Amino acid sequence: MSRSSETLFDQVCRHARQTSLLRSIEDVLGWDEQTKMPAAGAEHRAEQMALLAGMIHQRRIDPDYGARLAELAEGPLAADLYSDAGATIRRLKRDFDKKAKLPVRLVEELARTTILAQSAWLKARAEDDYASFAPLLEKVFDLKREEADALGGGACRYDALLDDYEPEMRTEDMAAVLSALRAELVPLVEAIVASGRRPDRSILTRGFPIDRQKALGRELAEMIGYDLARGRLDTTGHPFCTTLGPNDCRIAIRYHERDLGSAVFGVLHEAGHGIYEQGLRTDQYGLPLGEAASLGLHESQSRLWENLVGRSRAFWQFAYPKVQSHFPDALADVSLDDFHFAVNDVRPSLVRVEADEVTYNLHILVRFELEQALLDGHLTVADAPAAWNQKYRDYLGIVPPSDAGGILQDIHWSAGLVGYFPTYALGNLYAAQIFAQAEKELGPLAAAMAAGRLRPLRDWLTANVYRQGRRCSAGKLVERLTGRPVSHDALIQDLRTKYEPLYRL
Ligand code: ZN
């Protein structure tokens, strides 16, 4: 077909797919940077990334493309609420309108400032010197405020930023569901601490040769359905999952000889993200129906496989003998029950990324509440460390001895990721609600997991979640699928069912 005979819809899709192709080149460079690139290559890589980022932004706000989209959005294709084409047009139009509101100057200034802020953050964290980072953090929040105003989030600035990660989610609704969660979690954590029961965590730190851990990692990833023929498992400093193309979704994790849990739950988590990506429609690659609905929904899939499957006793009934066969010296004398208790150790700690599944959401609450206050100007950057420590005391009963182990622990704010944190907690809520619905439709899953039969669950998720792409918002998808809006109920129910017997509450 010649260009001239292409329909308007085809032209718009070609433009959007080519933008996605460029984005995937950015992702190839990003994967290389995090797995293979020598540190000396960083400067040249930053130049490559900046050039690509500029090209991608230009394509996204291209006026011809915008005009074609506007024409399509008025036409009959877009009005069809059920067709793929209608959903595609509506989503592309929404993306365009949002990006087009951002002045190029602001996009560039944010890029420059966050690069500087990230290196200031790295140094401040290493030297436990919050004051040296504070001016850049202030600059980042100033720019994010400007961004929120440009996007016009209505009465609430945070709405505009949250929408980047969780489209159509409102701050008010997010806050309501998270504070209901907090009201249940704080006393649950207190009861667990007061129980005096503690698993023997030392069984996970006995010494596990890295090459055996790598073999186990591949086995576990494949066991839950991550397809290594369309992916890879590599080693990195910070675990991640990235998609480079319709048949190329890669995961990477880290290994520590004296911490088996890091690799085991790292791989289950990242493979969970990978299973979502590998379950997307390849015929829609580069278009909204071939993309994940939101960060919260993405995280729900990593958490579902990591926690609801991967920390269940049923799963380990099947998988633990395989772990033992990899590490006969370390684990021959460790029972299934002791292993299961050790991987479900709950205790308040200071570091989010090392938190267990019960206390984890309280770490998120602290960040969610503080970043809203910083954005609104209710809290100054100078007062933020004290506010951080107070919230840790209130929610977790512990106080960081230093800012390095407190407010300086996460990269997000320095990278301009404001509004990102709550999607982690939302992922846990979505996961529990989706898993409960799967059990309602498929029947209890414990017996299947104990037999290593995970295919029915994966197929159900593929049909009901993955292949829906971005047809509607994640919140709507979960509501339609489970019959109710997202709430804390299913997660609290799961946590009680598991932890009350473990800690004899
Ligand atoms: Zn994740």
XYZ file of C-alpha atoms and ligand atoms in Angstrom:
506
model
C 0.000 0.000 0.000
C 1.381 3.406 -0.906
C 1.604 6.167 1.664
C -1.098 8.208 -0.013
C -3.670 5.449 0.155
C -3.062 4.903 3.860
C -6.062 5.762 5.964
C -5.773 8.464 8.586
C -5.938 5.778 11.264
C -3.064 3.846 9.677
C -0.960 7.009 9.497
C -1.532 7.760 13.161
C -0.715 4.174 14.171
C 2.456 4.188 12.042
C 3.621 7.364 13.759
C 2.869 5.958 17.216
C 4.590 2.635 16.429
C 7.698 4.390 15.167
C 7.816 6.449 18.354
C 7.642 3.175 20.277
C 10.470 1.805 18.134
C 12.622 4.738 19.181
C 11.575 4.179 22.800
C 12.665 0.556 22.492
C 16.094 1.713 21.287
C 16.273 3.842 24.420
C 15.441 0.681 26.401
C 18.205 -1.326 24.691
C 20.690 1.333 25.760
C 19.208 1.326 29.259
C 19.467 -2.470 29.540
C 23.078 -2.375 28.396
C 23.861 0.412 30.848
C 22.526 -1.608 33.761
C 24.076 -4.958 32.863
C 27.157 -4.732 30.617
C 28.420 -1.186 30.103
C 31.786 -0.273 31.641
C 31.422 2.688 34.029
C 33.689 4.738 31.751
C 31.000 4.602 29.066
C 28.543 6.627 31.145
C 29.216 10.041 29.683
C 28.729 9.005 26.057
C 25.670 6.968 27.012
C 24.117 10.036 28.698
C 24.562 11.954 25.419
C 22.933 9.150 23.420
C 20.040 9.016 25.865
C 19.517 12.784 25.876
C 19.446 12.871 22.049
C 16.914 10.053 21.893
C 14.759 11.576 24.653
C 14.574 14.826 22.687
C 13.653 13.010 19.459
C 10.974 10.992 21.228
C 9.411 14.053 22.852
C 9.374 15.891 19.501
C 7.604 12.966 17.845
C 5.074 12.779 20.665
C 4.083 16.421 20.317
C 4.426 16.602 16.506
C 1.719 19.058 15.335
C 0.838 17.087 12.153
C 0.372 13.964 14.191
C -1.734 15.964 16.660
C -3.900 17.348 13.879
C -4.514 13.857 12.442
C -5.405 12.545 15.873
C -7.781 15.454 16.487
C -9.553 14.725 13.187
C -9.826 11.032 13.996
C -11.077 11.754 17.506
C -14.056 13.585 16.007
C -14.870 10.751 13.618
C -16.921 7.555 13.757
C -13.965 5.226 14.537
C -13.284 6.969 17.839
C -16.942 6.919 18.809
C -17.038 3.105 18.800
C -16.673 2.229 22.475
C -15.987 -1.444 21.862
C -13.615 -1.624 18.904
C -9.820 -1.828 19.110
C -9.553 1.198 16.826
C -11.815 3.333 19.026
C -9.871 2.484 22.180
C -6.558 3.096 20.391
C -7.586 6.557 19.194
C -8.948 7.625 22.569
C -5.762 6.543 24.379
C -3.386 8.100 21.822
C -5.351 11.349 21.928
C -5.185 11.447 25.714
C -1.400 10.845 25.616
C -0.900 13.548 23.014
C -2.998 16.161 24.786
C -1.077 15.588 27.977
C 2.420 15.739 26.445
C 1.519 18.771 24.332
C 0.772 20.796 27.462
C 4.381 20.605 28.606
C 6.651 23.379 27.322
C 9.865 22.001 25.782
C 11.853 24.299 28.099
C 10.295 22.614 31.155
C 10.951 19.113 29.792
C 14.598 19.981 29.177
C 15.041 21.695 32.529
C 13.544 18.726 34.328
C 15.914 16.391 32.464
C 18.950 18.494 33.350
C 17.955 19.097 36.965
C 17.142 15.466 37.683
C 20.500 14.317 36.295
C 22.256 16.761 38.660
C 19.911 15.881 41.523
C 20.585 12.170 41.109
C 24.330 12.585 41.389
C 23.890 14.970 44.358
C 21.617 12.382 45.948
C 24.162 9.569 45.475
C 26.852 11.686 47.151
C 24.548 12.926 49.931
C 23.453 9.382 50.728
C 27.054 8.114 50.821
C 28.091 10.983 53.114
C 24.843 11.141 55.109
C 24.590 14.821 54.234
C 20.968 15.779 53.517
C 21.767 19.522 53.589
C 23.955 19.188 50.466
C 21.057 17.590 48.561
C 18.310 19.905 49.841
C 18.755 22.762 47.298
C 18.432 20.352 44.350
C 15.491 18.585 45.914
C 13.834 21.948 46.288
C 14.499 22.693 42.608
C 12.995 19.334 41.579
C 9.821 20.008 43.575
C 9.611 23.546 42.132
C 9.733 22.083 38.615
C 7.269 19.317 39.421
C 4.880 21.981 40.775
C 5.296 23.843 37.504
C 4.692 20.642 35.575
C 1.540 19.890 37.563
C 0.241 23.404 36.913
C 1.007 23.117 33.183
C -0.878 19.835 33.052
C -3.726 21.443 34.952
C -4.577 18.782 37.488
C -7.610 20.735 38.636
C -7.782 21.563 42.306
C -5.146 19.006 43.184
C -1.607 19.217 41.814
C -0.782 15.700 42.884
C -3.549 14.364 40.605
C -1.652 15.557 37.538
C 1.571 13.813 38.557
C -0.063 10.611 39.776
C -1.755 10.334 36.381
C 1.642 9.705 34.725
C 1.982 6.417 36.554
C -1.616 5.525 37.333
C -3.839 7.116 34.679
C -7.209 8.412 35.879
C -6.524 7.616 39.544
C -7.449 10.495 41.837
C -5.346 11.439 44.839
C -8.429 11.619 47.045
C -9.401 8.005 46.241
C -5.818 6.802 46.601
C -5.523 8.519 50.002
C -8.804 7.049 51.212
C -7.869 3.493 50.337
C -4.337 3.796 51.729
C -5.422 5.303 55.040
C -7.983 2.519 55.458
C -5.122 0.098 54.834
C -2.923 1.861 57.380
C -5.620 1.630 60.048
C -5.541 -2.180 59.721
C -1.811 -2.629 59.196
C -0.458 -0.692 62.176
C -2.199 -2.887 64.793
C -1.399 -6.058 62.787
C 2.322 -5.207 62.827
C 2.121 -4.389 66.554
C 0.469 -7.743 67.254
C 3.129 -9.598 65.257
C 5.930 -7.825 67.153
C 4.185 -8.453 70.489
C 3.765 -12.178 69.699
C 7.444 -12.667 70.437
C 7.629 -15.348 67.708
C 10.553 -15.099 65.318
C 11.519 -17.410 62.476
C 15.115 -18.570 62.204
C 16.264 -16.260 59.421
C 19.817 -17.578 59.586
C 18.843 -20.551 57.407
C 18.711 -18.159 54.433
C 22.208 -16.799 55.096
C 24.139 -20.048 55.355
C 26.113 -19.660 52.147
C 24.604 -20.352 48.730
C 27.049 -20.546 45.782
C 26.123 -17.950 43.164
C 26.255 -20.323 40.175
C 23.734 -22.613 41.891
C 21.533 -19.584 42.669
C 21.609 -18.633 38.980
C 20.480 -22.112 37.966
C 17.704 -21.986 40.574
C 16.674 -18.517 39.376
C 16.144 -19.790 35.822
C 14.223 -22.771 37.105
C 11.900 -20.626 39.252
C 11.308 -18.094 36.455
C 10.305 -20.873 34.066
C 8.270 -22.633 36.745
C 5.906 -19.667 37.047
C 5.754 -19.217 33.271
C 8.346 -16.631 32.263
C 9.450 -17.624 28.741
C 13.243 -17.591 28.502
C 13.034 -18.139 24.736
C 11.507 -14.627 24.521
C 13.566 -13.213 27.372
C 16.780 -13.325 29.376
C 17.847 -13.439 32.993
C 20.948 -11.381 33.763
C 22.831 -9.995 36.760
C 22.541 -6.360 37.856
C 22.951 -4.088 40.872
C 19.274 -3.074 41.014
C 16.759 -5.703 39.845
C 14.548 -4.691 36.916
C 12.465 -5.864 33.968
C 12.572 -4.144 30.596
C 10.873 -4.805 27.286
C 12.956 -4.260 24.155
C 10.468 -5.628 21.648
C 7.370 -7.807 21.259
C 9.421 -10.978 21.730
C 12.235 -9.656 23.882
C 11.445 -8.922 27.527
C 14.460 -9.140 29.819
C 14.817 -9.408 33.559
C 17.856 -8.934 35.768
C 18.394 -9.600 39.464
C 21.224 -9.564 42.000
C 22.830 -12.396 43.935
C 24.405 -12.471 47.377
C 26.131 -15.608 48.584
C 24.739 -15.111 52.096
C 21.215 -14.072 51.178
C 19.183 -16.647 49.257
C 15.969 -14.627 49.619
C 17.302 -11.737 47.551
C 17.648 -13.867 44.401
C 14.608 -16.098 44.970
C 12.121 -13.285 45.543
C 13.937 -10.972 43.152
C 13.441 -13.462 40.336
C 9.812 -14.232 41.217
C 9.084 -10.486 41.318
C 10.822 -9.563 38.054
C 9.555 -12.657 36.235
C 6.076 -11.586 37.363
C 6.604 -8.269 35.570
C 7.960 -10.240 32.608
C 4.942 -12.555 32.445
C 2.693 -9.492 32.122
C 4.835 -8.086 29.295
C 5.068 -11.450 27.534
C 1.282 -11.802 27.804
C 0.578 -8.532 25.971
C -0.816 -8.667 22.420
C 2.155 -8.765 20.014
C -0.077 -7.669 17.089
C -0.615 -4.419 19.000
C 3.050 -3.830 19.857
C 3.813 -0.133 20.116
C 0.153 0.834 20.440
C -2.000 1.288 23.564
C -3.677 -2.134 23.317
C -0.242 -3.762 23.393
C 0.908 -1.876 26.490
C 0.480 -2.366 30.230
C -2.370 -0.362 31.766
C -0.454 1.297 34.595
C 2.481 0.975 36.958
C 0.121 -0.119 39.722
C -1.239 -2.938 37.588
C 2.291 -3.904 36.536
C 3.363 -4.047 40.147
C 0.284 -6.109 40.981
C 1.603 -8.843 38.710
C 5.104 -8.865 40.191
C 3.569 -8.934 43.681
C 1.065 -11.610 42.784
C 3.800 -14.000 41.665
C 6.258 -12.940 44.374
C 3.915 -12.857 47.369
C 0.581 -14.527 46.732
C 2.142 -17.454 44.868
C 5.796 -17.219 45.892
C 5.377 -16.808 49.651
C 2.589 -19.359 49.976
C 3.145 -22.689 51.676
C 1.440 -24.462 48.767
C 3.962 -23.160 46.240
C 6.900 -24.237 48.393
C 5.399 -27.691 48.886
C 6.177 -28.089 45.195
C 9.260 -25.897 44.857
C 11.166 -26.367 48.117
C 12.504 -29.881 47.304
C 14.008 -28.352 44.144
C 15.679 -25.620 46.201
C 17.034 -28.271 48.556
C 18.444 -30.253 45.639
C 20.427 -27.177 44.546
C 21.784 -26.604 48.064
C 21.957 -29.965 49.849
C 24.703 -28.775 52.230
C 22.847 -25.693 53.433
C 19.243 -26.898 53.476
C 19.158 -30.697 53.939
C 18.207 -30.305 57.623
C 15.744 -27.421 57.127
C 12.051 -28.371 57.099
C 9.487 -26.952 54.711
C 7.725 -25.224 57.614
C 10.912 -23.568 58.844
C 11.772 -22.402 55.320
C 8.247 -21.071 54.802
C 8.320 -19.189 58.119
C 11.772 -17.745 57.324
C 10.603 -16.324 53.997
C 7.607 -14.782 55.759
C 9.529 -13.056 58.515
C 7.759 -9.824 59.498
C 9.541 -7.126 61.428
C 9.566 -3.322 61.258
C 12.696 -2.137 59.480
C 14.022 1.131 58.118
C 14.642 0.260 54.478
C 11.726 0.008 52.045
C 13.333 -2.345 49.535
C 14.146 -4.868 52.256
C 10.727 -4.693 53.927
C 8.426 -7.711 54.274
C 4.987 -7.760 52.666
C 3.157 -6.629 55.837
C 5.249 -3.593 56.761
C 6.043 -2.645 53.140
C 2.893 -0.616 52.597
C 3.620 1.492 55.680
C 6.902 2.569 54.076
C 4.854 3.659 51.069
C 2.387 5.602 53.231
C 5.240 7.667 54.676
C 6.451 8.638 51.199
C 2.985 9.213 49.744
C 2.014 11.589 52.554
C 5.309 13.470 52.547
C 5.509 14.023 48.797
C 1.988 15.445 48.743
C 2.903 17.854 51.554
C 6.138 18.851 49.769
C 4.294 19.441 46.510
C 1.551 21.490 48.168
C 4.112 23.497 50.125
C 2.671 22.348 53.466
C 6.072 20.909 54.263
C 9.432 22.534 53.485
C 12.379 20.565 52.130
C 14.335 21.604 55.248
C 11.718 20.134 57.591
C 11.225 16.922 55.597
C 13.778 14.712 57.455
C 12.127 15.397 60.822
C 8.700 14.706 59.320
C 10.039 11.467 57.807
C 11.398 10.282 61.164
C 8.173 11.167 62.967
C 6.116 9.103 60.528
C 8.440 6.101 60.940
C 7.925 6.381 64.689
C 4.132 6.596 64.272
C 3.656 3.830 61.694
C 6.506 1.402 62.344
C 7.599 2.246 65.878
C 11.225 2.820 64.848
C 13.301 5.886 63.978
C 16.174 6.032 61.463
C 19.471 6.805 63.184
C 20.575 8.844 60.152
C 19.164 10.455 57.008
C 21.190 8.034 54.852
C 19.059 5.192 56.222
C 15.993 7.457 56.270
C 14.851 10.095 53.832
C 17.905 9.644 51.562
C 17.343 5.935 50.843
C 15.305 6.170 47.611
C 16.339 7.510 44.210
C 12.777 8.508 43.181
C 12.490 12.167 44.187
C 15.943 13.020 42.814
C 14.857 11.458 39.505
C 11.695 13.579 39.455
C 9.461 10.566 40.157
C 6.855 12.288 42.298
C 3.543 10.420 42.447
C 5.233 7.084 41.726
C 5.430 5.600 45.249
C 1.725 4.906 45.824
C 1.651 2.610 42.774
C 3.720 0.087 44.769
C 1.030 -0.135 47.453
C -1.701 -0.052 44.852
C 0.006 -3.045 43.214
C -0.385 -5.022 46.434
C -4.067 -4.092 46.659
C -4.800 -4.908 43.006
C -2.880 -8.193 43.321
C -4.929 -9.414 46.276
C -8.214 -8.417 44.670
C -7.337 -9.990 41.294
C -6.039 -13.182 42.915
C -9.250 -13.524 44.957
C -11.279 -13.177 41.760
C -9.136 -15.795 40.005
C -9.834 -18.193 42.873
C -13.527 -17.419 42.653
C -13.551 -18.392 38.982
C -10.951 -21.165 38.949
C -11.560 -22.644 42.397
C -9.043 -22.743 45.262
C -5.513 -22.534 43.854
C -3.550 -24.094 46.739
C -3.833 -27.655 45.434
C -2.793 -26.584 41.929
C 0.195 -24.635 43.293
C 1.243 -27.577 45.462
C 1.265 -29.707 42.302
C 3.201 -27.065 40.362
C 0.218 -26.416 38.091
C 0.386 -22.649 37.570
C -0.781 -22.608 33.973
C -4.529 -22.139 34.693
C -3.823 -19.050 36.814
C -1.463 -17.622 34.183
C -3.932 -18.262 31.353
C -6.694 -16.576 33.339
C -4.496 -13.532 33.980
C -3.454 -13.420 30.330
C -7.041 -13.332 29.104
C -8.436 -11.024 31.774
C -5.557 -8.650 32.454
C -2.606 -8.846 30.055
C -4.453 -8.951 26.730
C -6.617 -5.988 27.725
C -3.614 -3.679 27.324
C -4.549 -0.045 27.953
C -8.126 -0.464 26.711
C -9.318 1.176 29.934
C -7.595 2.469 33.079
C -6.224 -0.079 35.544
C -8.735 1.060 38.160
C -11.624 0.416 35.797
C -10.188 -2.892 34.650
C -9.921 -4.124 38.247
C -13.398 -2.852 39.055
C -14.944 -4.605 36.036
C -13.033 -7.799 36.643
C -13.693 -8.076 40.380
C -17.038 -6.312 40.605
C -15.829 -3.616 42.990
C -13.473 -0.653 43.111
C -10.013 -1.211 44.569
C -10.044 -1.493 48.349
C -7.863 -2.765 51.195
C -10.165 -5.668 52.093
C -8.688 -8.480 50.001
C -5.104 -7.699 50.995
C -5.911 -7.488 54.712
C -7.838 -10.751 54.435
C -4.826 -12.465 52.794
C -2.396 -11.117 55.360
C -4.573 -12.240 58.285
C -5.095 -15.683 56.791
C -1.371 -16.184 56.448
C 0.123 -14.379 59.434
C -2.354 -15.087 62.229
C -1.460 -18.796 62.295
C 2.274 -18.181 61.633
C 2.532 -15.798 64.586
C -0.220 -17.500 66.615
C -2.190 -14.267 66.965
Zn 8.284 -4.209 40.638
